[in-house]
Amino acid sequence: MLKGFLGSAEGVPSLANVGESSDYISSDCATRYFEILKMVEAFAGTFLLQHTDDTFDDYMKALGVGMMTRVAAKTTKPTVTCAVNPDGSVLFKTESALKSQNLNFKLNEEFEEDTLDGRKTKTKFYVENGKLIQCQKATKADEKDSTIIREMKGDEMIATMKCDNIVCTRTYKRK
């Protein structure tokens, strides 16, 4: 599938091939692609939730999450693991006592997501200004869209979650 991509002998992109032309992609495009992947690699690792601001309950209410689930979600401390796969796709894994989720995706490509709060969304991840942005578009008329903006600050991953006019920030620390 990726045979010949960036001139890689194994058919898998590598940083060693940046700037080389191939039959599939221009060197400028390849350079940009690897700049983005390198930025995403800053998110690689395992992170444990350290702090959630007071608007988390309001954020979950805006999404339509029921009271019992909100109470449970506020007491759990999820672990988030991010990894860049050899094919350039990204694994985003969230684990908690309440629920777990594995997302495998390619940047800038929409996919169907069953969210941790129970919605079915059309989701797309992309990179902008050093931030990893996740846009979740609800597939049902009575459900809400949301956006999660993740950024690295030292060994902390800051997740800013938005739904309607509610903004909530959660801080994760690298393990």
Short mmCIF file of N, CA and C in Angstrom, two decimals:
data_model
loop_
_atom_site.label_atom_id
_atom_site.label_comp_id
_atom_site.label_asym_id
_atom_site.label_seq_id
_atom_site.Cartn_x
_atom_site.Cartn_y
_atom_site.Cartn_z
N MET A 1 0.83 -1.20 0.00
CA MET A 1 0.00 0.00 0.00
C MET A 1 0.87 1.26 0.00
N LEU A 2 1.87 1.31 0.88
CA LEU A 2 2.74 2.48 0.93
C LEU A 2 4.03 2.24 0.14
N LYS A 3 4.09 1.15 -0.60
CA LYS A 3 5.31 0.82 -1.36
C LYS A 3 5.76 2.01 -2.19
N GLY A 4 6.98 2.39 -2.00
CA GLY A 4 7.53 3.50 -2.76
C GLY A 4 7.25 4.85 -2.15
N PHE A 5 6.45 4.90 -1.10
CA PHE A 5 6.10 6.17 -0.47
C PHE A 5 7.37 6.82 0.05
N LEU A 6 7.70 7.98 -0.46
CA LEU A 6 8.90 8.73 -0.10
C LEU A 6 10.19 7.96 -0.37
N GLY A 7 10.13 6.97 -1.24
CA GLY A 7 11.34 6.24 -1.60
C GLY A 7 11.81 5.27 -0.53
N SER A 8 10.99 4.96 0.45
CA SER A 8 11.39 4.05 1.51
C SER A 8 11.47 2.63 1.00
N ALA A 9 12.55 1.94 1.29
CA ALA A 9 12.73 0.57 0.83
C ALA A 9 11.68 -0.36 1.41
N GLU A 10 11.25 -0.10 2.63
CA GLU A 10 10.26 -0.94 3.27
C GLU A 10 8.84 -0.51 2.92
N GLY A 11 8.70 0.59 2.22
CA GLY A 11 7.37 1.09 1.89
C GLY A 11 6.73 1.83 3.04
N VAL A 12 7.50 2.15 4.07
CA VAL A 12 6.99 2.88 5.23
C VAL A 12 7.71 4.20 5.32
N PRO A 13 6.98 5.30 5.53
CA PRO A 13 7.64 6.59 5.62
C PRO A 13 8.65 6.63 6.77
N SER A 14 9.72 7.36 6.58
CA SER A 14 10.68 7.55 7.66
C SER A 14 11.26 8.95 7.54
N LEU A 15 11.74 9.45 8.67
CA LEU A 15 12.31 10.80 8.67
C LEU A 15 13.54 10.88 7.78
N ALA A 16 14.20 9.75 7.53
CA ALA A 16 15.38 9.74 6.67
C ALA A 16 15.04 10.10 5.23
N ASN A 17 13.78 9.94 4.84
CA ASN A 17 13.37 10.19 3.47
C ASN A 17 12.85 11.61 3.24
N VAL A 18 12.81 12.43 4.26
CA VAL A 18 12.27 13.77 4.10
C VAL A 18 13.05 14.52 3.04
N GLY A 19 12.33 15.19 2.17
CA GLY A 19 12.95 15.98 1.12
C GLY A 19 13.16 15.22 -0.17
N GLU A 20 13.00 13.89 -0.15
CA GLU A 20 13.13 13.11 -1.38
C GLU A 20 11.82 13.12 -2.13
N SER A 21 11.90 13.17 -3.44
CA SER A 21 10.70 13.08 -4.26
C SER A 21 10.40 11.61 -4.54
N SER A 22 9.17 11.32 -4.83
CA SER A 22 8.77 9.98 -5.24
C SER A 22 7.65 10.12 -6.25
N ASP A 23 7.15 8.99 -6.71
CA ASP A 23 6.03 9.00 -7.64
C ASP A 23 4.73 9.37 -6.94
N TYR A 24 4.71 9.38 -5.63
CA TYR A 24 3.47 9.55 -4.88
C TYR A 24 3.29 10.91 -4.23
N ILE A 25 4.38 11.59 -3.90
CA ILE A 25 4.25 12.79 -3.09
C ILE A 25 5.42 13.72 -3.38
N SER A 26 5.19 15.02 -3.37
CA SER A 26 6.27 15.97 -3.61
C SER A 26 7.14 16.11 -2.37
N SER A 27 8.35 16.59 -2.54
CA SER A 27 9.24 16.75 -1.39
C SER A 27 8.71 17.79 -0.42
N ASP A 28 8.07 18.88 -0.91
CA ASP A 28 7.49 19.88 -0.01
C ASP A 28 6.38 19.28 0.83
N CYS A 29 5.53 18.49 0.19
CA CYS A 29 4.43 17.84 0.89
C CYS A 29 4.97 16.84 1.90
N ALA A 30 6.00 16.09 1.51
CA ALA A 30 6.61 15.11 2.41
C ALA A 30 7.21 15.80 3.62
N THR A 31 7.89 16.91 3.41
CA THR A 31 8.48 17.65 4.51
C THR A 31 7.40 18.11 5.48
N ARG A 32 6.31 18.67 4.98
CA ARG A 32 5.20 19.12 5.83
C ARG A 32 4.58 17.96 6.59
N TYR A 33 4.39 16.82 5.90
CA TYR A 33 3.83 15.62 6.52
C TYR A 33 4.67 15.21 7.72
N PHE A 34 5.99 15.17 7.56
CA PHE A 34 6.84 14.74 8.65
C PHE A 34 6.98 15.79 9.74
N GLU A 35 6.85 17.05 9.41
CA GLU A 35 6.81 18.09 10.44
C GLU A 35 5.60 17.86 11.34
N ILE A 36 4.46 17.55 10.73
CA ILE A 36 3.24 17.29 11.49
C ILE A 36 3.40 16.03 12.34
N LEU A 37 3.92 14.95 11.73
CA LEU A 37 4.12 13.72 12.50
C LEU A 37 5.07 13.93 13.66
N LYS A 38 6.12 14.70 13.44
CA LYS A 38 7.08 14.98 14.50
C LYS A 38 6.40 15.74 15.64
N MET A 39 5.51 16.69 15.30
CA MET A 39 4.78 17.43 16.32
C MET A 39 3.87 16.48 17.09
N VAL A 40 3.18 15.58 16.39
CA VAL A 40 2.29 14.63 17.06
C VAL A 40 3.10 13.72 17.98
N GLU A 41 4.33 13.39 17.59
CA GLU A 41 5.17 12.55 18.44
C GLU A 41 5.46 13.21 19.79
N ALA A 42 5.35 14.53 19.89
CA ALA A 42 5.50 15.22 21.18
C ALA A 42 4.42 14.76 22.15
N PHE A 43 3.28 14.30 21.61
CA PHE A 43 2.18 13.81 22.43
C PHE A 43 2.34 12.33 22.78
N ALA A 44 3.34 11.67 22.18
CA ALA A 44 3.52 10.23 22.41
C ALA A 44 3.89 9.98 23.86
N GLY A 45 3.26 8.98 24.43
CA GLY A 45 3.52 8.61 25.81
C GLY A 45 2.22 8.33 26.54
N THR A 46 2.36 8.12 27.84
CA THR A 46 1.21 7.83 28.69
C THR A 46 1.06 8.95 29.70
N PHE A 47 -0.17 9.40 29.87
CA PHE A 47 -0.47 10.55 30.72
C PHE A 47 -1.58 10.18 31.70
N LEU A 48 -1.47 10.66 32.93
CA LEU A 48 -2.48 10.43 33.96
C LEU A 48 -3.14 11.75 34.32
N LEU A 49 -4.46 11.75 34.41
CA LEU A 49 -5.20 12.96 34.76
C LEU A 49 -4.76 13.46 36.13
N GLN A 50 -4.42 14.76 36.22
CA GLN A 50 -4.01 15.38 37.47
C GLN A 50 -5.03 16.38 38.00
N HIS A 51 -5.66 17.11 37.07
CA HIS A 51 -6.57 18.18 37.50
C HIS A 51 -7.67 18.39 36.46
N THR A 52 -8.87 18.63 36.96
CA THR A 52 -10.00 19.00 36.11
C THR A 52 -10.62 20.25 36.70
N ASP A 53 -10.91 21.25 35.87
CA ASP A 53 -11.49 22.47 36.43
C ASP A 53 -12.98 22.26 36.75
N ASP A 54 -13.55 23.25 37.41
CA ASP A 54 -14.92 23.16 37.94
C ASP A 54 -16.01 23.08 36.87
N THR A 55 -15.69 23.34 35.62
CA THR A 55 -16.73 23.34 34.58
C THR A 55 -16.92 21.97 33.93
N PHE A 56 -16.23 20.93 34.42
CA PHE A 56 -16.36 19.61 33.82
C PHE A 56 -17.80 19.10 33.88
N ASP A 57 -18.47 19.29 35.00
CA ASP A 57 -19.87 18.84 35.12
C ASP A 57 -20.75 19.60 34.12
N ASP A 58 -20.54 20.90 33.99
CA ASP A 58 -21.32 21.70 33.03
C ASP A 58 -21.06 21.24 31.59
N TYR A 59 -19.80 20.91 31.30
CA TYR A 59 -19.44 20.41 29.97
C TYR A 59 -20.18 19.10 29.69
N MET A 60 -20.16 18.19 30.65
CA MET A 60 -20.86 16.91 30.45
C MET A 60 -22.37 17.11 30.33
N LYS A 61 -22.93 18.03 31.10
CA LYS A 61 -24.37 18.34 30.98
C LYS A 61 -24.68 18.84 29.57
N ALA A 62 -23.83 19.73 29.06
CA ALA A 62 -24.04 20.28 27.72
C ALA A 62 -24.04 19.17 26.66
N LEU A 63 -23.24 18.12 26.89
CA LEU A 63 -23.20 16.99 25.97
C LEU A 63 -24.40 16.07 26.12
N GLY A 64 -25.15 16.25 27.22
CA GLY A 64 -26.32 15.39 27.45
C GLY A 64 -26.02 14.17 28.30
N VAL A 65 -24.91 14.18 29.02
CA VAL A 65 -24.53 13.06 29.88
C VAL A 65 -25.42 13.06 31.12
N GLY A 66 -25.95 11.89 31.48
CA GLY A 66 -26.83 11.76 32.64
C GLY A 66 -26.10 11.95 33.96
N MET A 67 -26.87 12.20 35.02
CA MET A 67 -26.31 12.53 36.33
C MET A 67 -25.41 11.41 36.88
N MET A 68 -25.85 10.16 36.82
CA MET A 68 -25.07 9.06 37.39
C MET A 68 -23.71 8.93 36.69
N THR A 69 -23.71 9.05 35.39
CA THR A 69 -22.46 8.96 34.63
C THR A 69 -21.56 10.15 34.94
N ARG A 70 -22.15 11.33 35.10
CA ARG A 70 -21.36 12.53 35.44
C ARG A 70 -20.68 12.36 36.79
N VAL A 71 -21.42 11.87 37.78
CA VAL A 71 -20.85 11.66 39.12
C VAL A 71 -19.68 10.68 39.04
N ALA A 72 -19.87 9.58 38.33
CA ALA A 72 -18.80 8.58 38.20
C ALA A 72 -17.61 9.15 37.43
N ALA A 73 -17.87 9.89 36.37
CA ALA A 73 -16.78 10.45 35.55
C ALA A 73 -15.94 11.45 36.33
N LYS A 74 -16.57 12.18 37.25
CA LYS A 74 -15.82 13.18 38.02
C LYS A 74 -14.87 12.53 39.03
N THR A 75 -15.12 11.28 39.40
CA THR A 75 -14.27 10.64 40.41
C THR A 75 -13.18 9.76 39.81
N THR A 76 -13.24 9.50 38.52
CA THR A 76 -12.25 8.63 37.89
C THR A 76 -11.08 9.44 37.34
N LYS A 77 -9.91 8.83 37.33
CA LYS A 77 -8.71 9.48 36.80
C LYS A 77 -8.20 8.68 35.61
N PRO A 78 -8.64 9.04 34.41
CA PRO A 78 -8.24 8.26 33.24
C PRO A 78 -6.75 8.40 32.90
N THR A 79 -6.26 7.36 32.25
CA THR A 79 -4.92 7.34 31.68
C THR A 79 -5.08 7.44 30.17
N VAL A 80 -4.31 8.33 29.55
CA VAL A 80 -4.35 8.51 28.10
C VAL A 80 -2.98 8.14 27.54
N THR A 81 -2.99 7.29 26.52
CA THR A 81 -1.76 6.90 25.83
C THR A 81 -1.88 7.30 24.37
N CYS A 82 -0.84 7.93 23.86
CA CYS A 82 -0.80 8.34 22.46
C CYS A 82 0.46 7.76 21.83
N ALA A 83 0.31 7.21 20.63
CA ALA A 83 1.45 6.65 19.90
C ALA A 83 1.27 6.89 18.41
N VAL A 84 2.38 7.10 17.72
CA VAL A 84 2.35 7.21 16.26
C VAL A 84 2.76 5.84 15.72
N ASN A 85 1.88 5.24 14.92
CA ASN A 85 2.13 3.92 14.34
C ASN A 85 3.10 4.03 13.16
N PRO A 86 3.76 2.92 12.78
CA PRO A 86 4.72 2.95 11.67
C PRO A 86 4.12 3.46 10.35
N ASP A 87 2.81 3.28 10.14
CA ASP A 87 2.20 3.74 8.89
C ASP A 87 1.79 5.20 8.94
N GLY A 88 2.11 5.89 10.05
CA GLY A 88 1.78 7.31 10.18
C GLY A 88 0.44 7.56 10.83
N SER A 89 -0.34 6.51 11.08
CA SER A 89 -1.60 6.69 11.79
C SER A 89 -1.30 6.89 13.28
N VAL A 90 -2.30 7.32 14.02
CA VAL A 90 -2.12 7.64 15.44
C VAL A 90 -3.05 6.77 16.27
N LEU A 91 -2.55 6.26 17.39
CA LEU A 91 -3.35 5.54 18.36
C LEU A 91 -3.56 6.45 19.55
N PHE A 92 -4.81 6.65 19.93
CA PHE A 92 -5.15 7.44 21.11
C PHE A 92 -5.99 6.53 21.98
N LYS A 93 -5.45 6.13 23.13
CA LYS A 93 -6.10 5.15 24.00
C LYS A 93 -6.42 5.81 25.33
N THR A 94 -7.68 5.72 25.75
CA THR A 94 -8.11 6.26 27.04
C THR A 94 -8.62 5.10 27.88
N GLU A 95 -8.10 4.99 29.11
CA GLU A 95 -8.51 3.92 30.01
C GLU A 95 -8.89 4.50 31.36
N SER A 96 -10.02 4.02 31.88
CA SER A 96 -10.42 4.41 33.23
C SER A 96 -11.25 3.28 33.83
N ALA A 97 -11.57 3.39 35.11
CA ALA A 97 -12.40 2.38 35.77
C ALA A 97 -13.81 2.40 35.18
N LEU A 98 -14.22 3.53 34.62
CA LEU A 98 -15.58 3.69 34.09
C LEU A 98 -15.71 3.16 32.67
N LYS A 99 -14.82 3.60 31.77
CA LYS A 99 -14.88 3.22 30.35
C LYS A 99 -13.49 3.32 29.75
N SER A 100 -13.32 2.61 28.65
CA SER A 100 -12.06 2.69 27.90
C SER A 100 -12.38 2.86 26.42
N GLN A 101 -11.41 3.39 25.68
CA GLN A 101 -11.60 3.65 24.26
C GLN A 101 -10.26 3.60 23.55
N ASN A 102 -10.23 2.99 22.37
CA ASN A 102 -9.07 3.02 21.48
C ASN A 102 -9.48 3.71 20.19
N LEU A 103 -8.77 4.77 19.84
CA LEU A 103 -9.00 5.44 18.57
C LEU A 103 -7.75 5.28 17.72
N ASN A 104 -7.91 4.70 16.54
CA ASN A 104 -6.84 4.63 15.54
C ASN A 104 -7.29 5.49 14.38
N PHE A 105 -6.49 6.48 14.02
CA PHE A 105 -6.92 7.42 12.99
C PHE A 105 -5.73 7.98 12.24
N LYS A 106 -6.03 8.57 11.11
CA LYS A 106 -5.04 9.33 10.34
C LYS A 106 -5.43 10.79 10.45
N LEU A 107 -4.45 11.64 10.61
CA LEU A 107 -4.70 13.07 10.69
C LEU A 107 -5.46 13.54 9.46
N ASN A 108 -6.36 14.48 9.66
CA ASN A 108 -7.13 15.12 8.59
C ASN A 108 -8.09 14.18 7.86
N GLU A 109 -8.35 13.00 8.42
CA GLU A 109 -9.30 12.08 7.80
C GLU A 109 -10.45 11.81 8.78
N GLU A 110 -11.66 12.05 8.33
CA GLU A 110 -12.84 11.84 9.17
C GLU A 110 -13.09 10.34 9.38
N PHE A 111 -13.52 9.99 10.59
CA PHE A 111 -13.88 8.61 10.90
C PHE A 111 -15.05 8.62 11.89
N GLU A 112 -15.69 7.48 12.05
CA GLU A 112 -16.81 7.36 12.98
C GLU A 112 -16.27 7.02 14.36
N GLU A 113 -16.75 7.75 15.37
CA GLU A 113 -16.30 7.53 16.74
C GLU A 113 -17.51 7.28 17.63
N ASP A 114 -17.39 6.29 18.51
CA ASP A 114 -18.33 6.11 19.60
C ASP A 114 -17.65 6.77 20.80
N THR A 115 -18.12 7.95 21.19
CA THR A 115 -17.44 8.73 22.22
C THR A 115 -17.62 8.11 23.60
N LEU A 116 -16.76 8.50 24.52
CA LEU A 116 -16.85 8.01 25.89
C LEU A 116 -18.14 8.46 26.57
N ASP A 117 -18.74 9.55 26.09
CA ASP A 117 -20.00 10.02 26.68
C ASP A 117 -21.23 9.42 26.00
N GLY A 118 -21.02 8.51 25.04
CA GLY A 118 -22.13 7.79 24.44
C GLY A 118 -22.64 8.30 23.10
N ARG A 119 -22.06 9.39 22.58
CA ARG A 119 -22.49 9.89 21.27
C ARG A 119 -21.80 9.13 20.14
N LYS A 120 -22.43 9.15 19.00
CA LYS A 120 -21.80 8.68 17.76
C LYS A 120 -21.48 9.94 16.97
N THR A 121 -20.20 10.09 16.62
CA THR A 121 -19.78 11.31 15.93
C THR A 121 -18.97 10.99 14.69
N LYS A 122 -18.89 11.98 13.82
CA LYS A 122 -17.92 12.01 12.73
C LYS A 122 -16.77 12.85 13.29
N THR A 123 -15.62 12.23 13.45
CA THR A 123 -14.51 12.87 14.14
C THR A 123 -13.33 13.05 13.19
N LYS A 124 -12.64 14.17 13.37
CA LYS A 124 -11.42 14.43 12.61
C LYS A 124 -10.40 15.05 13.55
N PHE A 125 -9.16 14.55 13.49
CA PHE A 125 -8.03 15.13 14.21
C PHE A 125 -7.18 15.89 13.21
N TYR A 126 -6.69 17.04 13.61
CA TYR A 126 -5.73 17.77 12.78
C TYR A 126 -4.81 18.57 13.68
N VAL A 127 -3.73 19.07 13.10
CA VAL A 127 -2.73 19.83 13.83
C VAL A 127 -2.81 21.28 13.39
N GLU A 128 -2.79 22.18 14.36
CA GLU A 128 -2.79 23.62 14.06
C GLU A 128 -2.03 24.34 15.16
N ASN A 129 -1.03 25.12 14.78
CA ASN A 129 -0.24 25.91 15.72
C ASN A 129 0.30 25.08 16.89
N GLY A 130 0.80 23.89 16.58
CA GLY A 130 1.39 23.04 17.61
C GLY A 130 0.39 22.34 18.50
N LYS A 131 -0.88 22.42 18.17
CA LYS A 131 -1.93 21.79 18.98
C LYS A 131 -2.57 20.66 18.19
N LEU A 132 -2.97 19.62 18.91
CA LEU A 132 -3.70 18.50 18.30
C LEU A 132 -5.18 18.73 18.56
N ILE A 133 -5.94 18.94 17.50
CA ILE A 133 -7.35 19.32 17.62
C ILE A 133 -8.23 18.17 17.16
N GLN A 134 -9.22 17.86 18.00
CA GLN A 134 -10.18 16.79 17.72
C GLN A 134 -11.56 17.41 17.60
N CYS A 135 -12.15 17.36 16.41
CA CYS A 135 -13.50 17.88 16.17
C CYS A 135 -14.47 16.71 16.09
N GLN A 136 -15.47 16.74 16.94
CA GLN A 136 -16.49 15.70 16.98
C GLN A 136 -17.81 16.30 16.52
N LYS A 137 -18.31 15.85 15.36
CA LYS A 137 -19.59 16.32 14.81
C LYS A 137 -20.65 15.26 15.10
N ALA A 138 -21.67 15.64 15.85
CA ALA A 138 -22.75 14.70 16.20
C ALA A 138 -23.45 14.21 14.94
N THR A 139 -23.84 12.94 14.95
CA THR A 139 -24.55 12.38 13.80
C THR A 139 -26.06 12.37 14.02
N LYS A 140 -26.50 12.66 15.25
CA LYS A 140 -27.93 12.73 15.54
C LYS A 140 -28.31 14.18 15.83
N ALA A 141 -29.49 14.57 15.38
CA ALA A 141 -29.94 15.97 15.51
C ALA A 141 -30.04 16.42 16.96
N ASP A 142 -30.35 15.52 17.89
CA ASP A 142 -30.53 15.92 19.29
C ASP A 142 -29.24 15.84 20.10
N GLU A 143 -28.11 15.59 19.44
CA GLU A 143 -26.83 15.53 20.14
C GLU A 143 -25.96 16.73 19.75
N LYS A 144 -24.91 16.96 20.52
CA LYS A 144 -24.08 18.15 20.36
C LYS A 144 -22.72 17.83 19.74
N ASP A 145 -22.18 18.84 19.05
CA ASP A 145 -20.80 18.81 18.56
C ASP A 145 -19.89 19.21 19.70
N SER A 146 -18.64 18.78 19.63
CA SER A 146 -17.66 19.22 20.62
C SER A 146 -16.28 19.27 19.97
N THR A 147 -15.39 19.99 20.62
CA THR A 147 -14.01 20.12 20.16
C THR A 147 -13.10 19.94 21.36
N ILE A 148 -12.03 19.17 21.17
CA ILE A 148 -11.02 18.99 22.21
C ILE A 148 -9.69 19.45 21.62
N ILE A 149 -9.06 20.41 22.28
CA ILE A 149 -7.78 20.97 21.83
C ILE A 149 -6.72 20.53 22.83
N ARG A 150 -5.74 19.77 22.34
CA ARG A 150 -4.68 19.27 23.21
C ARG A 150 -3.38 19.98 22.88
N GLU A 151 -2.67 20.36 23.93
CA GLU A 151 -1.36 20.98 23.74
C GLU A 151 -0.41 20.51 24.82
N MET A 152 0.87 20.47 24.49
CA MET A 152 1.89 20.06 25.44
C MET A 152 2.52 21.29 26.08
N LYS A 153 2.69 21.21 27.39
CA LYS A 153 3.42 22.23 28.15
C LYS A 153 4.36 21.47 29.07
N GLY A 154 5.61 21.32 28.63
CA GLY A 154 6.56 20.50 29.38
C GLY A 154 6.11 19.06 29.37
N ASP A 155 5.97 18.46 30.57
CA ASP A 155 5.52 17.07 30.65
C ASP A 155 4.02 16.97 30.92
N GLU A 156 3.30 18.05 30.66
CA GLU A 156 1.85 18.05 30.84
C GLU A 156 1.14 18.17 29.50
N MET A 157 0.04 17.43 29.38
CA MET A 157 -0.84 17.57 28.23
C MET A 157 -2.10 18.27 28.74
N ILE A 158 -2.38 19.42 28.15
CA ILE A 158 -3.56 20.20 28.52
C ILE A 158 -4.64 19.93 27.48
N ALA A 159 -5.80 19.46 27.95
CA ALA A 159 -6.94 19.20 27.06
C ALA A 159 -8.02 20.23 27.37
N THR A 160 -8.31 21.09 26.39
CA THR A 160 -9.36 22.10 26.53
C THR A 160 -10.55 21.60 25.72
N MET A 161 -11.65 21.34 26.42
CA MET A 161 -12.84 20.74 25.80
C MET A 161 -13.94 21.79 25.70
N LYS A 162 -14.57 21.85 24.52
CA LYS A 162 -15.59 22.87 24.28
C LYS A 162 -16.87 22.24 23.74
N CYS A 163 -18.00 22.67 24.28
CA CYS A 163 -19.32 22.29 23.77
C CYS A 163 -20.24 23.48 24.04
N ASP A 164 -20.91 23.94 23.00
CA ASP A 164 -21.71 25.16 23.10
C ASP A 164 -20.81 26.27 23.64
N ASN A 165 -21.22 26.92 24.71
CA ASN A 165 -20.40 28.00 25.28
C ASN A 165 -19.66 27.55 26.53
N ILE A 166 -19.62 26.25 26.78
CA ILE A 166 -18.94 25.70 27.96
C ILE A 166 -17.53 25.28 27.58
N VAL A 167 -16.55 25.70 28.39
CA VAL A 167 -15.15 25.33 28.17
C VAL A 167 -14.63 24.69 29.46
N CYS A 168 -14.00 23.55 29.32
CA CYS A 168 -13.45 22.82 30.47
C CYS A 168 -12.01 22.44 30.15
N THR A 169 -11.14 22.54 31.13
CA THR A 169 -9.74 22.17 30.94
C THR A 169 -9.38 21.02 31.87
N ARG A 170 -8.71 20.03 31.30
CA ARG A 170 -8.20 18.90 32.08
C ARG A 170 -6.69 18.83 31.84
N THR A 171 -5.94 18.61 32.90
CA THR A 171 -4.48 18.55 32.82
C THR A 171 -4.00 17.14 33.14
N TYR A 172 -3.20 16.60 32.23
CA TYR A 172 -2.63 15.27 32.38
C TYR A 172 -1.12 15.39 32.51
N LYS A 173 -0.52 14.54 33.35
CA LYS A 173 0.94 14.55 33.53
C LYS A 173 1.53 13.27 32.94
N ARG A 174 2.64 13.43 32.24
CA ARG A 174 3.33 12.28 31.63
C ARG A 174 3.80 11.35 32.74
N LYS A 175 3.56 10.06 32.55
CA LYS A 175 4.00 9.04 33.52
C LYS A 175 5.47 8.73 33.32
#
